Coordinates of C-alpha atoms in Angstrom, one line a residue:
X665 CA 0.0 0.0 0.0
X666 CA 1.3 3.5 -0.9
X667 CA 1.1 6.6 1.3
X668 CA -1.7 9.0 0.4
X669 CA -0.8 12.3 -1.3
X670 CA -0.6 15.4 0.9
X671 CA -3.8 17.3 1.4
X672 CA -4.2 20.6 -0.4
X673 CA -5.6 22.1 2.8
X674 CA -2.4 21.6 4.8
X675 CA -1.4 19.4 7.7
X676 CA -4.3 20.3 9.9
X677 CA -6.6 18.0 7.9
X678 CA -4.1 15.3 7.0
X679 CA -5.3 11.8 7.2
X680 CA -4.0 10.3 10.5
X681 CA -1.4 7.6 10.2
X682 CA -2.9 5.4 12.9
X683 CA -4.9 2.4 11.5
X684 CA -8.7 2.6 11.3
X685 CA -10.8 -0.2 12.6
X686 CA -14.4 -1.1 12.4
X687 CA -16.6 -1.7 15.5
X688 CA -15.9 -5.4 15.1
X689 CA -12.2 -4.8 15.1
X690 CA -11.7 -5.3 11.3
X691 CA -8.7 -3.3 9.9
X692 CA -9.5 -0.9 7.1
X693 CA -7.1 -0.5 4.2
X694 CA -6.7 2.5 1.8
X695 CA -6.6 2.4 -2.0
X696 CA -4.1 4.1 -4.2
X697 CA -6.1 7.4 -4.0
X698 CA -6.2 7.3 -0.3
X699 CA -9.9 6.2 -0.2
X700 CA -11.0 3.7 2.4
X701 CA -11.6 0.2 1.1
X702 CA -14.7 -1.1 3.0
X703 CA -15.1 -4.8 3.6
X704 CA -17.7 -6.6 1.6
X705 CA -21.3 -6.7 2.8
X706 CA -20.7 -3.6 5.0
X707 CA -22.7 -0.8 3.2
X708 CA -23.7 0.9 6.5
X709 CA -20.3 0.6 8.2
X710 CA -19.6 3.1 11.1
X711 CA -16.0 3.9 11.4
X712 CA -14.7 4.9 15.0
X713 CA -11.6 6.9 15.5
X714 CA -10.7 9.5 18.1
X715 CA -8.9 12.4 16.4
X716 CA -7.6 15.1 18.8
X717 CA -5.4 17.6 17.0
X718 CA -4.0 20.8 18.4
X719 CA -7.3 22.7 17.9
X720 CA -9.2 20.1 19.8
X721 CA -6.9 20.3 22.8
X722 CA -7.2 24.1 22.8
X723 CA -11.0 23.8 22.9
X724 CA -10.9 21.4 25.9
X725 CA -8.5 23.9 27.7
X726 CA -11.0 26.7 27.0
X727 CA -13.8 24.6 28.4
X728 CA -11.8 23.8 31.6
X729 CA -11.0 27.5 32.1
X730 CA -14.6 28.5 31.7
X731 CA -15.7 25.8 34.3
X732 CA -13.1 27.1 36.8
X733 CA -14.3 30.6 36.3
X734 CA -17.9 29.5 36.9
X735 CA -17.0 27.7 40.1
X736 CA -15.0 30.7 41.4
X737 CA -17.9 33.0 40.7
X738 CA -20.2 30.7 42.6
X739 CA -17.8 30.6 45.6
X740 CA -17.8 34.4 45.8
X741 CA -21.6 34.3 46.0
X742 CA -21.5 31.6 48.6
X743 CA -21.1 33.4 52.0
X744 CA -19.3 32.0 55.0
X745 CA -22.5 31.3 56.8
X746 CA -23.9 29.5 53.8
X747 CA -20.7 27.4 53.6
X748 CA -21.0 26.6 57.3
X749 CA -24.6 25.6 56.9
X750 CA -23.8 23.5 53.9
X751 CA -21.0 21.6 55.6
X752 CA -23.1 21.1 58.7
X753 CA -26.0 19.7 56.6
X754 CA -23.5 17.4 54.8
X755 CA -22.1 16.1 58.1
X756 CA -25.6 15.6 59.4
X757 CA -26.6 13.7 56.2
X758 CA -23.6 11.5 56.4
X759 CA -24.1 10.7 60.1
X760 CA -27.9 10.3 59.7
X761 CA -28.4 11.7 63.2
X762 CA -30.0 14.8 64.7
X763 CA -27.8 17.9 64.5
X764 CA -25.4 18.7 67.3
X765 CA -26.0 21.6 69.7
X766 CA -25.0 24.9 68.2
X767 CA -21.9 26.9 69.4
X768 CA -24.4 29.3 71.0
X769 CA -22.5 32.4 72.0
X770 CA -19.1 30.8 71.4
X771 CA -19.6 31.3 67.6
X772 CA -20.2 35.0 68.3
X773 CA -16.9 35.5 70.0
X774 CA -14.7 33.6 67.6
X775 CA -11.1 32.5 68.4
X776 CA -8.6 35.3 69.4
X777 CA -10.7 37.9 67.6
X778 CA -11.3 36.0 64.4
X779 CA -15.0 35.4 64.3
X780 CA -15.0 32.7 61.7
X781 CA -11.9 30.8 62.7
X782 CA -13.8 28.0 64.4
X783 CA -14.9 25.1 62.2
X784 CA -18.6 24.2 61.6
X785 CA -20.3 22.3 64.4
X786 CA -19.3 18.6 64.1
X787 CA -20.9 15.5 65.5
X788 CA -18.8 13.8 68.3
X789 CA -18.6 10.6 66.3
X790 CA -17.4 12.5 63.2
X791 CA -14.6 14.0 65.3
X792 CA -13.7 10.5 66.4
X793 CA -13.3 9.4 62.8
X794 CA -10.9 12.3 62.3
X795 CA -8.9 11.2 65.4
X796 CA -8.3 7.8 63.8
X797 CA -6.5 9.5 61.0
X798 CA -3.9 10.7 63.5
X799 CA -1.7 8.1 65.0
X800 CA -0.7 8.0 68.6
X801 CA 2.9 8.7 67.5
X802 CA 1.8 11.8 65.7
X803 CA -0.1 13.0 68.8
X804 CA 2.9 12.3 71.0
X805 CA 5.3 14.2 68.8
X806 CA 2.9 17.2 68.4
X807 CA 2.2 17.4 72.1
X808 CA 6.0 17.3 72.8
X809 CA 6.5 20.1 70.2
X810 CA 3.8 22.2 71.8
X811 CA 5.3 21.8 75.3
X812 CA 8.8 22.3 74.1
X813 CA 8.1 25.8 72.6
X814 CA 9.8 28.6 74.7
X815 CA 7.7 29.7 77.6
X816 CA 6.8 33.2 76.5
X817 CA 3.8 35.4 76.6
X818 CA 2.1 34.9 73.2
X819 CA -0.2 37.9 73.2
X820 CA 0.6 41.1 71.3
X821 CA 2.2 43.6 73.8
X822 CA 1.2 46.6 71.7
X823 CA -2.5 45.6 71.8
X824 CA -2.9 43.8 75.1
X825 CA -0.3 45.1 77.6
X826 CA -0.7 48.4 79.5
X827 CA 2.1 50.3 81.2
X828 CA 1.2 48.6 84.5
X829 CA 0.8 45.0 83.2
X830 CA -1.3 42.8 81.1
X831 CA -4.8 43.3 79.9
X832 CA -6.9 40.2 80.4
X833 CA -9.6 39.9 77.7
X834 CA -13.1 40.6 78.8
X835 CA -14.3 37.0 78.1
X836 CA -16.3 35.0 80.6
X837 CA -16.2 31.1 80.2
X838 CA -18.6 28.6 81.6
X839 CA -18.5 24.9 80.9
X840 CA -21.3 22.3 81.1
X841 CA -20.4 19.6 78.6
X842 CA -23.7 17.8 78.8
X843 CA -25.3 20.9 77.2
X844 CA -27.8 23.6 78.0
X845 CA -30.8 21.3 78.1
X846 CA -29.1 19.0 80.8
X847 CA -28.0 22.1 82.7
X848 CA -31.6 23.3 82.8
X849 CA -32.7 19.8 84.1
X850 CA -30.1 19.9 86.8
X851 CA -31.1 23.4 87.9
X852 CA -34.8 22.3 88.1
X853 CA -33.9 19.1 90.0
X854 CA -31.8 21.2 92.5
X855 CA -34.7 23.6 93.0
X856 CA -37.0 20.7 93.8
X857 CA -34.8 19.6 96.7
X858 CA -33.8 23.1 97.7
X859 CA -30.0 22.7 97.2
X860 CA -27.3 22.5 94.5
X861 CA -27.2 24.5 91.3
X862 CA -29.1 27.8 91.0
X863 CA -29.7 29.6 87.7
X864 CA -29.4 33.0 89.3
X865 CA -25.7 32.3 90.1
X866 CA -24.8 32.0 86.5
X867 CA -27.1 34.9 85.6
X868 CA -25.4 37.1 88.2
X869 CA -22.0 36.6 86.6
X870 CA -23.3 37.3 83.1
X871 CA -25.1 40.5 84.3
X872 CA -22.1 41.8 86.2
X873 CA -20.0 41.3 83.1
X874 CA -22.5 42.7 80.6
X875 CA -19.8 44.4 78.5
X876 CA -17.9 41.1 78.2
X877 CA -18.2 38.3 75.7
X878 CA -19.9 35.2 77.2
X879 CA -18.8 31.7 76.1
X880 CA -20.8 28.7 77.2
X881 CA -19.0 25.4 76.3
X882 CA -20.9 22.2 75.6
X883 CA -19.4 19.0 74.3
X884 CA -19.9 19.7 70.6
X885 CA -18.2 23.1 70.9
X886 CA -15.4 21.7 73.0
X887 CA -14.7 18.9 70.5
X888 CA -14.7 21.3 67.5
X889 CA -12.4 23.7 69.4
X890 CA -9.9 21.1 70.3
X891 CA -10.0 19.5 66.8
X892 CA -9.2 22.9 65.2
X893 CA -6.5 24.1 67.5
X894 CA -5.2 21.2 69.7
X895 CA -5.9 18.1 67.5
X896 CA -3.1 16.1 69.2
X897 CA -5.1 16.3 72.5
X898 CA -8.4 15.1 71.2
X899 CA -7.9 11.4 71.7
X900 CA -6.6 12.0 75.3
X901 CA -9.6 14.3 76.0
X902 CA -12.1 11.6 74.9
X903 CA -10.3 8.9 76.8
X904 CA -11.2 10.5 80.2
X905 CA -13.9 8.2 81.6
X906 CA -15.9 10.9 83.5
X907 CA -17.3 14.2 82.4
X908 CA -15.8 16.0 85.4
X909 CA -12.3 15.1 84.1
X910 CA -13.1 16.3 80.6
X911 CA -14.5 19.6 82.0
X912 CA -11.4 20.1 84.1
X913 CA -9.1 19.2 81.2
X914 CA -10.7 21.7 78.9
X915 CA -10.1 24.8 81.1
X916 CA -6.4 25.4 80.6
X917 CA -6.8 25.0 76.8
X918 CA -9.6 27.7 76.7
X919 CA -7.5 30.1 78.7
X920 CA -4.4 29.4 76.7
X921 CA -6.3 30.1 73.5
X922 CA -8.7 32.8 74.4
X923 CA -7.6 34.2 77.8
X924 CA -10.4 35.7 79.9
X925 CA -12.0 34.6 83.2
X926 CA -13.2 31.0 83.9
X927 CA -15.7 30.4 86.7
X928 CA -17.5 27.3 87.8
X929 CA -21.3 27.4 87.5
X930 CA -21.7 27.4 91.3
X931 CA -20.0 30.8 91.6
X932 CA -22.2 33.8 92.4
X933 CA -21.0 37.3 91.3
X934 CA -21.7 40.4 93.3
X935 CA -19.7 42.9 91.2
X936 CA -17.5 42.9 88.0
X937 CA -14.1 41.3 88.4
X938 CA -12.3 44.0 86.4
X939 CA -10.6 45.6 89.5
X940 CA -9.2 42.3 90.6
X941 CA -7.7 41.6 87.2
X942 CA -6.3 45.0 86.5
X943 CA -2.6 45.0 85.7
X944 CA -2.3 41.2 85.9
X945 CA -1.3 38.6 83.3
X946 CA -2.4 35.6 85.4
X947 CA -4.9 35.7 88.3
X948 CA -5.4 32.6 90.6
X949 CA -7.3 31.9 93.8
X950 CA -6.3 30.1 97.0
X951 CA -9.0 28.8 99.4
X952 CA -7.2 27.5 102.5
X953 CA -5.7 29.3 105.5
X954 CA -2.3 27.7 104.8
X955 CA -2.4 29.5 101.5
X956 CA -0.4 26.8 99.7
X957 CA -3.1 25.8 97.3
X958 CA -4.5 26.9 93.9
X959 CA -8.1 26.1 92.8
X960 CA -9.2 25.5 89.2
X961 CA -12.7 26.8 89.7
X962 CA -11.8 30.5 89.5
X963 CA -8.9 31.7 87.3
X964 CA -8.1 34.2 84.6
X965 CA -5.2 35.1 82.3
X966 CA -4.1 36.7 79.1
X967 CA -4.1 34.3 76.1
X968 CA -0.9 32.3 75.6
X969 CA 0.3 32.5 79.2
X970 CA 3.0 29.9 79.8
X971 CA 1.4 28.7 83.1
X972 CA -1.2 26.8 81.0
X973 CA 1.5 24.8 79.2
X974 CA 2.8 23.6 82.5
X975 CA -0.7 22.6 83.6
X976 CA -1.3 20.8 80.3
X977 CA 2.1 19.0 80.5
X978 CA 1.3 17.8 84.1
X979 CA -2.2 16.6 83.1
X980 CA -0.6 14.5 80.3
X981 CA 1.8 12.9 82.8
X982 CA -1.1 12.0 85.1
X983 CA -3.2 10.4 82.3
X984 CA -2.7 6.8 83.3
X985 CA -4.1 7.3 86.8
X986 CA -7.1 9.1 85.4
X987 CA -8.0 6.1 83.2
X988 CA -8.5 3.7 86.1
X989 CA -10.9 3.8 88.9
X990 CA -12.0 7.4 89.3
X991 CA -12.6 8.8 92.8
X992 CA -12.2 12.3 94.3
X993 CA -8.5 11.9 94.9
X994 CA -7.9 10.9 91.3
X995 CA -9.8 14.0 90.1
X996 CA -8.0 16.3 92.5
X997 CA -4.6 15.0 91.5
X998 CA -5.1 14.4 87.7
X999 CA -6.9 17.6 86.6
X1000 CA -7.9 19.4 89.8
X1001 CA -6.6 21.7 92.6
X1002 CA -3.8 19.5 93.9
X1003 CA -2.3 19.4 90.4
X1004 CA -2.6 23.2 90.2
X1005 CA -0.9 23.8 93.5
X1006 CA 2.0 21.5 92.6
X1007 CA 2.5 23.2 89.2
X1008 CA 2.3 26.7 90.7
X1009 CA 5.1 25.8 93.1
X1010 CA 7.2 24.7 90.1
X1011 CA 6.3 27.8 88.1
X1012 CA 7.0 30.4 90.7
X1013 CA 10.5 29.9 92.2
X1014 CA 9.7 32.3 95.0
X1015 CA 6.9 29.9 96.2
X1016 CA 9.1 26.8 96.4
X1017 CA 10.3 27.0 100.0
X1018 CA 8.0 25.1 102.4
X1019 CA 5.8 27.3 104.4
X1020 CA 5.8 30.1 101.8
X1021 CA 2.4 31.5 101.1
X1022 CA 1.2 31.4 97.5
X1023 CA -0.9 34.5 98.1
X1024 CA 0.3 37.9 96.9
X1025 CA 1.5 39.7 93.7
X1026 CA 4.4 37.9 92.0
X1027 CA 6.7 38.7 89.2
X1028 CA 7.6 35.5 87.3
X1029 CA 9.7 35.8 84.1
X1030 CA 8.3 39.3 83.4
X1031 CA 4.7 38.2 84.0
X1032 CA 2.5 39.8 86.6
X1033 CA 0.8 37.0 88.7
X1034 CA -1.8 37.8 91.3
X1035 CA -2.9 35.1 93.8
X1036 CA -5.9 36.0 96.0
X1037 CA -6.4 34.3 99.3
X1038 CA -9.1 33.3 101.7
X1039 CA -11.5 36.2 102.3
X1040 CA -10.9 37.9 98.9
X1041 CA -12.1 37.7 95.3
X1042 CA -14.5 34.7 95.3
X1043 CA -13.7 32.8 98.5
X1044 CA -15.1 34.2 101.8
X1045 CA -15.0 30.8 103.6
X1046 CA -13.2 27.5 103.4
X1047 CA -15.3 24.9 101.6
X1048 CA -15.9 22.8 104.8
X1049 CA -16.4 25.7 107.3
X1050 CA -20.2 25.5 107.6
X1051 CA -20.7 28.2 110.3
X1052 CA -18.8 30.6 108.1
X1053 CA -21.1 29.8 105.1
X1054 CA -24.2 30.2 107.2
X1055 CA -23.1 33.6 108.5
X1056 CA -22.0 34.8 105.0
X1057 CA -25.2 33.7 103.4
X1058 CA -27.1 35.8 106.0
X1059 CA -24.9 38.8 105.3
X1060 CA -25.5 38.5 101.6
X1061 CA -29.3 38.3 102.2
X1062 CA -29.1 41.5 104.2
X1063 CA -27.0 43.2 101.5
X1064 CA -23.8 43.3 103.5
X1065 CA -21.1 42.1 101.0
X1066 CA -17.5 42.9 102.0
X1067 CA -15.6 45.0 99.6
X1068 CA -12.7 42.5 99.0
X1069 CA -15.1 40.1 97.4
X1070 CA -16.2 40.0 93.8
X1071 CA -18.4 37.0 94.4
X1072 CA -19.0 33.8 96.3
X1073 CA -18.0 30.3 95.5
X1074 CA -21.0 28.3 96.8
X1075 CA -19.2 24.8 96.7
X1076 CA -22.3 22.9 95.5
X1077 CA -20.1 19.9 95.1
X1078 CA -22.0 18.7 92.0
X1079 CA -18.7 17.2 90.5
X1080 CA -18.7 14.7 93.4
X1081 CA -22.0 13.2 92.2
X1082 CA -20.5 12.7 88.7
X1083 CA -17.8 10.3 90.0
X1084 CA -20.1 8.1 92.1
X1085 CA -21.4 4.8 90.7
X1086 CA -24.1 5.8 88.1
X1087 CA -22.8 9.3 87.9
X1088 CA -22.3 11.2 84.6
X1089 CA -19.9 9.3 82.4
X1090 CA -18.1 11.0 79.5
X1091 CA -20.0 10.6 76.3

């Protein structure tokens, strides 16, 4: 067979050199003039061949560019809230469950001044799927890297530090991981028996800090926050067997990320805490006469304070004990006040000698640290001094609240009920 003569129209319409075949795989030959020789008995033969010259490739490229332009235009019209709603609906559809509780006011505040930095609300089991993608080795390496970073104050001095010290953000944190609905049930149950939680305690702190941002943390918000900003800690957080341990463990992460004031929900507020926080970078509370303790029910700081890294590191070292049988001693030593007192002694060299009071105003590595003692800020009485509590409650009822106090820790002891048999387990 001879080659066909060149086309008078040029190479763009030249007959391709690749062999042509029929649908049945029969090879077609060309005659001397270049015409196809069709097999016998095939008058309606359909010849198949994919011909993609340079012009065809350009056309496909133009189509792809047009499609990308169309998608980009759609993305601009798709607002952040619409994207969040779409992702949440997608997660809900995949999980085939009811939607998780909303971020509530947490979404309004945002993380470190960036309102949309938190991810969409995620179902707890969706978060657990993401955890599986991270190996324990990855978590260990990331946690070590976090704790190894230099202990320095991470906030912007030009924005958050006055001439007399730090400026603690006006953010009030409350935690009830079981959610708002369960909180309301517990309040009503306590009202029925005349003790325990009272809604007015929480409301008093919100109203006395009306110009602050208020952040109420339930389980869905806590998981999404940790997943976005401390993903290496998620599996550890979920491994705590009791909700009280999870609630304790969340606190230092919130204050490290946001700063602000954390209060337990059994703390009543009489007046704003601003005067007690002025000029400080870290504010803590002692509750015993010996003044060698630090509670984790009342605390405040600027974001990024190095004290929280020390707390987080110590919690990680105490994890094995917290995974076993949980009693009050385990809670106090794994995530609670005993752990805080031990870490503070390590953090403040001036407080290390035995017999030295933790209470006072300290300078630690350039950081202003205030520790308030018994009779000031939120602790008028030791937790087990019943006569003192009776007398103070009477004084409050009569409107006689001492000036050194911003509020009153009521010591409802609800956390003790969560570690008893049948108490609230971590979800």
